Amino acid sequence: MAFVSEVFTSVPITYSTPLQEKVYQVLQTLEMTFQRVETDEVITMADCQQIGVSIKS
């Protein structure tokens, strides 16, 4: 099973891509709340579903 962090409501300390940085800038500009988690790299939808289940727990 992939690593899943605690749920965060703040922007990441570092960004993986320029697109990721832009998304968080837009969320802040629009004053939209969000939740995010950090995970290991996942490849399949089954992996994504497991992450979703662990977040709900």
mmCIF file of N, CA and C in Angstrom:
data_model
loop_
_atom_site.group_PDB
_atom_site.id
_atom_site.type_symbol
_atom_site.label_atom_id
_atom_site.label_comp_id
_atom_site.label_asym_id
_atom_site.label_seq_id
_atom_site.Cartn_x
_atom_site.Cartn_y
_atom_site.Cartn_z
ATOM 1 N N MET A 1 0.841 -1.190 0.000
ATOM 2 C CA MET A 1 0.000 0.000 0.000
ATOM 3 C C MET A 1 0.878 1.243 0.000
ATOM 4 N N ALA A 2 0.443 2.255 -0.697
ATOM 5 C CA ALA A 2 1.195 3.496 -0.838
ATOM 6 C C ALA A 2 1.126 4.323 0.445
ATOM 7 N N PHE A 3 2.170 5.093 0.673
ATOM 8 C CA PHE A 3 2.196 6.043 1.783
ATOM 9 C C PHE A 3 1.168 7.139 1.521
ATOM 10 N N VAL A 4 0.418 7.507 2.551
ATOM 11 C CA VAL A 4 -0.523 8.621 2.472
ATOM 12 C C VAL A 4 -0.308 9.471 3.720
ATOM 13 N N SER A 5 -0.023 10.741 3.519
ATOM 14 C CA SER A 5 0.222 11.650 4.645
ATOM 15 C C SER A 5 -1.085 12.021 5.340
ATOM 16 N N GLU A 6 -0.949 12.807 6.385
ATOM 17 C CA GLU A 6 -2.129 13.407 7.006
ATOM 18 C C GLU A 6 -2.751 14.373 6.001
ATOM 19 N N VAL A 7 -3.949 14.822 6.255
ATOM 20 C CA VAL A 7 -4.628 15.775 5.375
ATOM 21 C C VAL A 7 -4.132 17.179 5.701
ATOM 22 N N PHE A 8 -3.743 17.915 4.656
ATOM 23 C CA PHE A 8 -3.268 19.292 4.802
ATOM 24 C C PHE A 8 -4.285 20.251 4.203
ATOM 25 N N THR A 9 -4.358 21.455 4.760
ATOM 26 C CA THR A 9 -5.211 22.504 4.197
ATOM 27 C C THR A 9 -4.367 23.722 3.813
ATOM 28 N N SER A 10 -3.072 23.510 3.684
ATOM 29 C CA SER A 10 -2.154 24.579 3.291
ATOM 30 C C SER A 10 -1.408 24.162 2.030
ATOM 31 N N VAL A 11 -0.796 25.132 1.387
ATOM 32 C CA VAL A 11 -0.035 24.842 0.170
ATOM 33 C C VAL A 11 1.229 24.067 0.524
ATOM 34 N N PRO A 12 1.766 23.315 -0.427
ATOM 35 C CA PRO A 12 3.010 22.586 -0.164
ATOM 36 C C PRO A 12 4.180 23.551 0.049
ATOM 37 N N ILE A 13 5.194 23.101 0.745
ATOM 38 C CA ILE A 13 6.397 23.918 0.945
ATOM 39 C C ILE A 13 7.147 24.079 -0.371
ATOM 40 N N THR A 14 7.225 23.000 -1.137
ATOM 41 C CA THR A 14 7.837 23.043 -2.469
ATOM 42 C C THR A 14 6.843 22.476 -3.472
ATOM 43 N N TYR A 15 6.949 22.920 -4.700
ATOM 44 C CA TYR A 15 6.051 22.478 -5.763
ATOM 45 C C TYR A 15 6.772 21.502 -6.684
ATOM 46 N N SER A 16 6.050 20.501 -7.175
ATOM 47 C CA SER A 16 6.630 19.504 -8.078
ATOM 48 C C SER A 16 6.767 20.029 -9.498
ATOM 49 N N THR A 17 5.820 20.885 -9.895
ATOM 50 C CA THR A 17 5.813 21.413 -11.266
ATOM 51 C C THR A 17 5.322 22.862 -11.254
ATOM 52 N N PRO A 18 5.611 23.616 -12.313
ATOM 53 C CA PRO A 18 5.051 24.967 -12.418
ATOM 54 C C PRO A 18 3.520 24.962 -12.431
ATOM 55 N N LEU A 19 2.927 23.930 -13.025
ATOM 56 C CA LEU A 19 1.457 23.830 -13.049
ATOM 57 C C LEU A 19 0.906 23.679 -11.637
ATOM 58 N N GLN A 20 1.538 22.854 -10.816
ATOM 59 C CA GLN A 20 1.082 22.680 -9.441
ATOM 60 C C GLN A 20 1.137 24.018 -8.700
ATOM 61 N N GLU A 21 2.199 24.764 -8.880
ATOM 62 C CA GLU A 21 2.319 26.070 -8.227
ATOM 63 C C GLU A 21 1.201 27.005 -8.682
ATOM 64 N N LYS A 22 0.915 27.020 -9.970
ATOM 65 C CA LYS A 22 -0.145 27.882 -10.512
ATOM 66 C C LYS A 22 -1.513 27.511 -9.944
ATOM 67 N N VAL A 23 -1.786 26.211 -9.823
ATOM 68 C CA VAL A 23 -3.071 25.767 -9.270
ATOM 69 C C VAL A 23 -3.252 26.311 -7.856
ATOM 70 N N TYR A 24 -2.226 26.192 -7.024
ATOM 71 C CA TYR A 24 -2.343 26.691 -5.650
ATOM 72 C C TYR A 24 -2.439 28.212 -5.606
ATOM 73 N N GLN A 25 -1.778 28.907 -6.529
ATOM 74 C CA GLN A 25 -1.909 30.365 -6.600
ATOM 75 C C GLN A 25 -3.357 30.759 -6.920
ATOM 76 N N VAL A 26 -3.966 30.052 -7.854
ATOM 77 C CA VAL A 26 -5.355 30.345 -8.227
ATOM 78 C C VAL A 26 -6.293 30.057 -7.058
ATOM 79 N N LEU A 27 -6.092 28.931 -6.381
ATOM 80 C CA LEU A 27 -6.928 28.609 -5.218
ATOM 81 C C LEU A 27 -6.833 29.709 -4.164
ATOM 82 N N GLN A 28 -5.628 30.205 -3.922
ATOM 83 C CA GLN A 28 -5.460 31.272 -2.938
ATOM 84 C C GLN A 28 -6.087 32.579 -3.414
ATOM 85 N N THR A 29 -5.914 32.904 -4.689
ATOM 86 C CA THR A 29 -6.502 34.127 -5.236
ATOM 87 C C THR A 29 -8.023 34.104 -5.114
ATOM 88 N N LEU A 30 -8.617 32.950 -5.380
ATOM 89 C CA LEU A 30 -10.070 32.808 -5.296
ATOM 90 C C LEU A 30 -10.554 32.553 -3.867
ATOM 91 N N GLU A 31 -9.600 32.471 -2.932
ATOM 92 C CA GLU A 31 -9.898 32.207 -1.519
ATOM 93 C C GLU A 31 -10.720 30.935 -1.345
ATOM 94 N N MET A 32 -10.358 29.912 -2.118
ATOM 95 C CA MET A 32 -11.040 28.616 -2.045
ATOM 96 C C MET A 32 -10.317 27.715 -1.050
ATOM 97 N N THR A 33 -11.081 27.059 -0.204
ATOM 98 C CA THR A 33 -10.477 26.096 0.715
ATOM 99 C C THR A 33 -10.246 24.782 -0.027
ATOM 100 N N PHE A 34 -9.285 24.024 0.446
ATOM 101 C CA PHE A 34 -8.967 22.750 -0.184
ATOM 102 C C PHE A 34 -8.332 21.833 0.850
ATOM 103 N N GLN A 35 -8.313 20.566 0.525
ATOM 104 C CA GLN A 35 -7.605 19.561 1.305
ATOM 105 C C GLN A 35 -6.706 18.798 0.351
ATOM 106 N N ARG A 36 -5.528 18.422 0.836
ATOM 107 C CA ARG A 36 -4.604 17.669 0.008
ATOM 108 C C ARG A 36 -3.857 16.668 0.870
ATOM 109 N N VAL A 37 -3.342 15.642 0.231
ATOM 110 C CA VAL A 37 -2.468 14.673 0.895
ATOM 111 C C VAL A 37 -1.246 14.470 0.026
ATOM 112 N N GLU A 38 -0.179 14.058 0.641
ATOM 113 C CA GLU A 38 1.016 13.667 -0.088
ATOM 114 C C GLU A 38 1.042 12.148 -0.123
ATOM 115 N N THR A 39 1.432 11.590 -1.258
ATOM 116 C CA THR A 39 1.431 10.138 -1.424
ATOM 117 C C THR A 39 2.698 9.695 -2.153
ATOM 118 N N ASP A 40 2.953 8.397 -2.073
ATOM 119 C CA ASP A 40 3.935 7.801 -2.964
ATOM 120 C C ASP A 40 3.382 7.909 -4.379
ATOM 121 N N GLU A 41 4.227 7.696 -5.367
ATOM 122 C CA GLU A 41 3.757 7.675 -6.741
ATOM 123 C C GLU A 41 2.782 6.512 -6.922
ATOM 124 N N VAL A 42 1.671 6.789 -7.552
ATOM 125 C CA VAL A 42 0.695 5.736 -7.839
ATOM 126 C C VAL A 42 0.509 5.650 -9.348
ATOM 127 N N ILE A 43 0.222 4.445 -9.822
ATOM 128 C CA ILE A 43 0.160 4.211 -11.262
ATOM 129 C C ILE A 43 -1.255 3.845 -11.708
ATOM 130 N N THR A 44 -1.940 3.045 -10.919
ATOM 131 C CA THR A 44 -3.235 2.523 -11.362
ATOM 132 C C THR A 44 -4.385 3.193 -10.616
ATOM 133 N N MET A 45 -5.572 3.054 -11.172
ATOM 134 C CA MET A 45 -6.772 3.562 -10.502
ATOM 135 C C MET A 45 -7.026 2.796 -9.207
ATOM 136 N N ALA A 46 -6.651 1.528 -9.169
ATOM 137 C CA ALA A 46 -6.806 0.752 -7.935
ATOM 138 C C ALA A 46 -5.965 1.371 -6.822
ATOM 139 N N ASP A 47 -4.752 1.827 -7.152
ATOM 140 C CA ASP A 47 -3.909 2.518 -6.164
ATOM 141 C C ASP A 47 -4.600 3.795 -5.675
ATOM 142 N N CYS A 48 -5.186 4.538 -6.598
ATOM 143 C CA CYS A 48 -5.882 5.775 -6.242
ATOM 144 C C CYS A 48 -7.077 5.482 -5.339
ATOM 145 N N GLN A 49 -7.782 4.417 -5.624
ATOM 146 C CA GLN A 49 -8.927 4.047 -4.788
ATOM 147 C C GLN A 49 -8.471 3.703 -3.362
ATOM 148 N N GLN A 50 -7.340 3.025 -3.241
ATOM 149 C CA GLN A 50 -6.816 2.694 -1.909
ATOM 150 C C GLN A 50 -6.468 3.968 -1.138
ATOM 151 N N ILE A 51 -5.922 4.946 -1.824
ATOM 152 C CA ILE A 51 -5.616 6.231 -1.172
ATOM 153 C C ILE A 51 -6.907 6.887 -0.708
ATOM 154 N N GLY A 52 -7.932 6.884 -1.553
ATOM 155 C CA GLY A 52 -9.225 7.454 -1.177
ATOM 156 C C GLY A 52 -9.802 6.796 0.044
ATOM 157 N N VAL A 53 -9.684 5.486 0.126
ATOM 158 C CA VAL A 53 -10.198 4.746 1.288
ATOM 159 C C VAL A 53 -9.423 5.137 2.550
ATOM 160 N N SER A 54 -8.113 5.259 2.445
ATOM 161 C CA SER A 54 -7.316 5.580 3.634
ATOM 162 C C SER A 54 -7.570 7.010 4.111
ATOM 163 N N ILE A 55 -7.919 7.915 3.209
ATOM 164 C CA ILE A 55 -8.222 9.284 3.597
ATOM 165 C C ILE A 55 -9.537 9.340 4.384
ATOM 166 N N LYS A 56 -10.508 8.552 3.979
ATOM 167 C CA LYS A 56 -11.810 8.545 4.637
ATOM 168 C C LYS A 56 -11.765 7.911 6.013
ATOM 169 N N SER A 57 -10.746 7.101 6.272
ATOM 170 C CA SER A 57 -10.664 6.388 7.561
ATOM 171 C C SER A 57 -10.344 7.315 8.703
#
